[in-house]
PDB file of C-alpha atoms in Angstrom:
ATOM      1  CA  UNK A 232     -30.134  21.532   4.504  1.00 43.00           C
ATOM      2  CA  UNK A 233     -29.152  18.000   5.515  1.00 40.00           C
ATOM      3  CA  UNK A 234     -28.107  15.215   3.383  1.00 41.00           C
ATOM      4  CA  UNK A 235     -29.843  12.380   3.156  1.00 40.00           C
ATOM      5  CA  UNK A 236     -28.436  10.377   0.715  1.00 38.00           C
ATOM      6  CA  UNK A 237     -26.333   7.602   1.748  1.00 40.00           C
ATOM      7  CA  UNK A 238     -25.055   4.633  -0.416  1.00 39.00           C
ATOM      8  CA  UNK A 239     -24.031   1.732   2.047  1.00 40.00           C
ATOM      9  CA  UNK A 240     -23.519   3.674   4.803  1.00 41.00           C
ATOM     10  CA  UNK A 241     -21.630   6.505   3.352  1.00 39.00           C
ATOM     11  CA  UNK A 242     -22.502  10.094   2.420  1.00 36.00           C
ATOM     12  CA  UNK A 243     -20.155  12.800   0.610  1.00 39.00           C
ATOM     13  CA  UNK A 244     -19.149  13.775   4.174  1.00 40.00           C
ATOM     14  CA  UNK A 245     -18.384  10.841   5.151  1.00 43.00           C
ATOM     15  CA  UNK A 246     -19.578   7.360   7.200  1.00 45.00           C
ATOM     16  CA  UNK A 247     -23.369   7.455   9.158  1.00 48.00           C
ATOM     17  CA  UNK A 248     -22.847   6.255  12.679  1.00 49.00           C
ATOM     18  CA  UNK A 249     -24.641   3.543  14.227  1.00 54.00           C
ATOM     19  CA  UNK A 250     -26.800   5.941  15.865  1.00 51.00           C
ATOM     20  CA  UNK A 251     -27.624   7.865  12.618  1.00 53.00           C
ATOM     21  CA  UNK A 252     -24.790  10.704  13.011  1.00 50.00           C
ATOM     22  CA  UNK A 253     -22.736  11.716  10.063  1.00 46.00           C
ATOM     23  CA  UNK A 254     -19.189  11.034  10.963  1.00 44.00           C
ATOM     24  CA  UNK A 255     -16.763  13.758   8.907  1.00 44.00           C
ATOM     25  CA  UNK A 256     -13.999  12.717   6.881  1.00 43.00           C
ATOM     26  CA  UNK A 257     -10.893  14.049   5.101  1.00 41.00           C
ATOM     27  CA  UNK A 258     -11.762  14.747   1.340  1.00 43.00           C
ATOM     28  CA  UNK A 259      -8.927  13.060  -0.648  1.00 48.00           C
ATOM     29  CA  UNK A 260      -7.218  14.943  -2.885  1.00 49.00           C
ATOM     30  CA  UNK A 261      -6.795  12.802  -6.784  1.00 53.00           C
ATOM     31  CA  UNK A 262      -3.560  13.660  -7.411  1.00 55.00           C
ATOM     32  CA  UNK A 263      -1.105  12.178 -10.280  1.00 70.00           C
ATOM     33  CA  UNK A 264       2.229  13.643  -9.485  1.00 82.00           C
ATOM     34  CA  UNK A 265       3.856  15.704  -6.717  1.00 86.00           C
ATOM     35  CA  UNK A 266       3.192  19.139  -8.595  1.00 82.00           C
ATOM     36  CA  UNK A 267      -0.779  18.984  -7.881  1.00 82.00           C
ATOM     37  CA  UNK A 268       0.308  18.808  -3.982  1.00 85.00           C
ATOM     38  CA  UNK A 269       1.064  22.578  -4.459  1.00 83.00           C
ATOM     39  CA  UNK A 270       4.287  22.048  -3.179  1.00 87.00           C
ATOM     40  CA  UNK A 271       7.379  25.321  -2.671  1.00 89.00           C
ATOM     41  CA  UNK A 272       8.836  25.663  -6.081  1.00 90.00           C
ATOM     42  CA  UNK A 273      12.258  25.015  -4.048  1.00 91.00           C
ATOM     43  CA  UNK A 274      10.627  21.715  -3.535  1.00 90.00           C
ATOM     44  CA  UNK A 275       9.520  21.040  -6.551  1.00 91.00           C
ATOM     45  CA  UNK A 276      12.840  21.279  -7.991  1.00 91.00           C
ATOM     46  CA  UNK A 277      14.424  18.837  -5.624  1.00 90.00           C
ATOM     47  CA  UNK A 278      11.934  16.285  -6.783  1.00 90.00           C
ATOM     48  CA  UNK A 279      12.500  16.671  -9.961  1.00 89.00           C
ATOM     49  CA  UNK A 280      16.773  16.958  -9.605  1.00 90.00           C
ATOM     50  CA  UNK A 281      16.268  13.606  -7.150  1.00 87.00           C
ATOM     51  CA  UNK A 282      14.423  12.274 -10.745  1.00 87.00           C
ATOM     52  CA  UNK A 283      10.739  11.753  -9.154  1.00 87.00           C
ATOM     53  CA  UNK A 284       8.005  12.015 -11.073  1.00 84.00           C
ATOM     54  CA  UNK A 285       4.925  10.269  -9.390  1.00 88.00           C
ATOM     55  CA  UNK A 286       3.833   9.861  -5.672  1.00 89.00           C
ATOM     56  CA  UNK A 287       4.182   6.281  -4.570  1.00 87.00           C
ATOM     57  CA  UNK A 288       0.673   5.420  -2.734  1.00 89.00           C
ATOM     58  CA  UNK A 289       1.809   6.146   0.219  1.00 90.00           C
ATOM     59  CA  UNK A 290       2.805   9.547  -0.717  1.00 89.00           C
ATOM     60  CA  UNK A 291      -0.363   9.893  -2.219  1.00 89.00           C
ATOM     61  CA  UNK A 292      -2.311   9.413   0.444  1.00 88.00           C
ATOM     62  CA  UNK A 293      -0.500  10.811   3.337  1.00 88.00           C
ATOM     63  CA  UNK A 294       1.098  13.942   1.825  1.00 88.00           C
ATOM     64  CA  UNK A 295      -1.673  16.202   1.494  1.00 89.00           C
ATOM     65  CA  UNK A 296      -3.028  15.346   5.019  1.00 88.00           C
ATOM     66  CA  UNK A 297       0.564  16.124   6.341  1.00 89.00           C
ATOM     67  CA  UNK A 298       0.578  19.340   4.671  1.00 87.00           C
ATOM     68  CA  UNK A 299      -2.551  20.515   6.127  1.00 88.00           C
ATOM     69  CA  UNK A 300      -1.000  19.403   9.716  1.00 86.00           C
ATOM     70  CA  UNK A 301      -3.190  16.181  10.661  1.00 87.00           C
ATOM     71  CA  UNK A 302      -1.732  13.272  12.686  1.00 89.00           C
ATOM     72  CA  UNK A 303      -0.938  10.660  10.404  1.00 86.00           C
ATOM     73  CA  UNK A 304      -0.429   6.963  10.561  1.00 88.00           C
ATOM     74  CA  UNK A 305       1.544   4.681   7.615  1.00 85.00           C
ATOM     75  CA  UNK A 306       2.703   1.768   7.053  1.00 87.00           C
ATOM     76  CA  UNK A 307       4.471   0.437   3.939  1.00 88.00           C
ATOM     77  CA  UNK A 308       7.708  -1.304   2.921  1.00 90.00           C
ATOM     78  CA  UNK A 309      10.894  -0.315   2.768  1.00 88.00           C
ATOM     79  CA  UNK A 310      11.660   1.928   0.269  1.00 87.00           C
ATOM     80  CA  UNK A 311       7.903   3.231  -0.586  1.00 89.00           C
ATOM     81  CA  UNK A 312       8.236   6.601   0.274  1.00 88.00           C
ATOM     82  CA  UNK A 313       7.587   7.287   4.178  1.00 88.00           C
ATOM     83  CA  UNK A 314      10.602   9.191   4.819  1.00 89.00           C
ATOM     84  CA  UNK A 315       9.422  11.393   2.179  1.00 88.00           C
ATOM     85  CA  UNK A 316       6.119  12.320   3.146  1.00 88.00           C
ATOM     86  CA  UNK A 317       7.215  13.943   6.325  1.00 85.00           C
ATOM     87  CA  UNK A 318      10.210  15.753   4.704  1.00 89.00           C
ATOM     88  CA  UNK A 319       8.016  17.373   2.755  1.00 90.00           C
ATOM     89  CA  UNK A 320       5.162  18.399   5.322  1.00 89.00           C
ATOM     90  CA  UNK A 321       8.204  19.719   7.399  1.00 90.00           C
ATOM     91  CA  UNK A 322       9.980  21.703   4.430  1.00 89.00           C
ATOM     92  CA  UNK A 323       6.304  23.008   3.305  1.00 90.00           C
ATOM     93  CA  UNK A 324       5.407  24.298   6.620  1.00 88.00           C
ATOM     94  CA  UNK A 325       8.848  25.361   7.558  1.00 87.00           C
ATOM     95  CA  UNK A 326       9.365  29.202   7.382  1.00 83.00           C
ATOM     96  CA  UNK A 327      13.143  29.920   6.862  1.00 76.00           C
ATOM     97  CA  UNK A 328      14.489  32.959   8.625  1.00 74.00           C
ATOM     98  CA  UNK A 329      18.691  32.649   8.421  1.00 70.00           C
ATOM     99  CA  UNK A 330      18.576  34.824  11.582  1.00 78.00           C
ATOM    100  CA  UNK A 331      16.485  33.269  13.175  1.00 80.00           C
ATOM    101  CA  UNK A 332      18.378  30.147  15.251  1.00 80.00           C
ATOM    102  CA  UNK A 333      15.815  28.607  16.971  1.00 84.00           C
ATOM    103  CA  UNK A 334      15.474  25.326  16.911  1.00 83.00           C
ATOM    104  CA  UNK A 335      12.332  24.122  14.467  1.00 84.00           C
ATOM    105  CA  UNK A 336      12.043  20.510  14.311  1.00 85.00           C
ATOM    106  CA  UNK A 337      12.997  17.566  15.629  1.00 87.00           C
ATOM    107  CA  UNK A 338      12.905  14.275  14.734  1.00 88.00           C
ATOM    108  CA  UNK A 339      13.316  11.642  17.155  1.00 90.00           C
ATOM    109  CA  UNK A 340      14.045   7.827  15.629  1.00 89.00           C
ATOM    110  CA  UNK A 341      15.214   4.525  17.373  1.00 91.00           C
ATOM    111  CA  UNK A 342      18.695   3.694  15.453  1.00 94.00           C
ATOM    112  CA  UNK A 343      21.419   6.208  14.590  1.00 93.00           C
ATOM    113  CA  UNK A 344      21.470   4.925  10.812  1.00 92.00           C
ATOM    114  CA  UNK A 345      17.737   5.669  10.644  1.00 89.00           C
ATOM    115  CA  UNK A 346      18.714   8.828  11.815  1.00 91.00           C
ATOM    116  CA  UNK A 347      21.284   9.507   9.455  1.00 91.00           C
ATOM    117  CA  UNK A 348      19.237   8.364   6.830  1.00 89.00           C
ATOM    118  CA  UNK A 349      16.410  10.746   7.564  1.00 90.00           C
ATOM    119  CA  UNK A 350      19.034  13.574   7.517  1.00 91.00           C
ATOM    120  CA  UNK A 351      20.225  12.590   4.158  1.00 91.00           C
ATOM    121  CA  UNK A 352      16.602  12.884   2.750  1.00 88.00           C
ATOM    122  CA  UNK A 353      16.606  16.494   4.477  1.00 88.00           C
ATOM    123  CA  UNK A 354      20.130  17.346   2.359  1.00 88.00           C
ATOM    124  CA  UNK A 355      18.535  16.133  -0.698  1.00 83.00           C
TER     125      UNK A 355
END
């Protein structure tokens, strides 16, 4: 079964092409603070201790697609959260074996203070 319905070009799976094809979409997810991201408890608490309670927009919007692994794209001022988002992805997708010494991420950034800012975040 097909839908049909579209209101100004858009159906619940998303936008109708100029040829007629349905073009997917994410679904967003509504969420009002960081718990509803099902985030690691271990995360959780370092929200909390840091004294977050609510996603910034950005955060918002880009953490749950992170999560789940797609390519993301964001742009915001300073100080709205970016740095964040991908902490987060990395630490929820991360699986922490102490024996294991591999190396699991990396990060690559344009200015050593960037860097060490981004490492800070990870410490927090």
């Amino acid at each position: 079964v097909e839908d049909t319905s579209a209101v100004n070009g858009k159906t619940a799976a998303g936008e109708i092409a100029a040829d007629g094809q349905k073009k997917g979409n994410y679904v967003g997810i509504h969420a009002t603070g960081f718990r509803d991201f099902l985030l690691k408890p271990e995360l959780l608490r370092a929200i909390v201790d840091c004294g977050f309670e609510h996603p910034s927009e950005v955060q918002h919007e880009a953490i749950p697609q992170a999560i789940l692994g797609t390519d993301i794209l964001c742009q915001a001022k300073s100080g709205m959260g970016k740095t964040a988002v991908f902490v987060l992805a990395i630490l929820q997708q991360l699986n922490v074996d102490e024996k294991d010494t591999d190396v699991k991420v990396l990060i690559m950034c344009h200015t050593r203070e960037l860097a060490y800012q981004i490492k800070n975040e990870f410490d927090r």
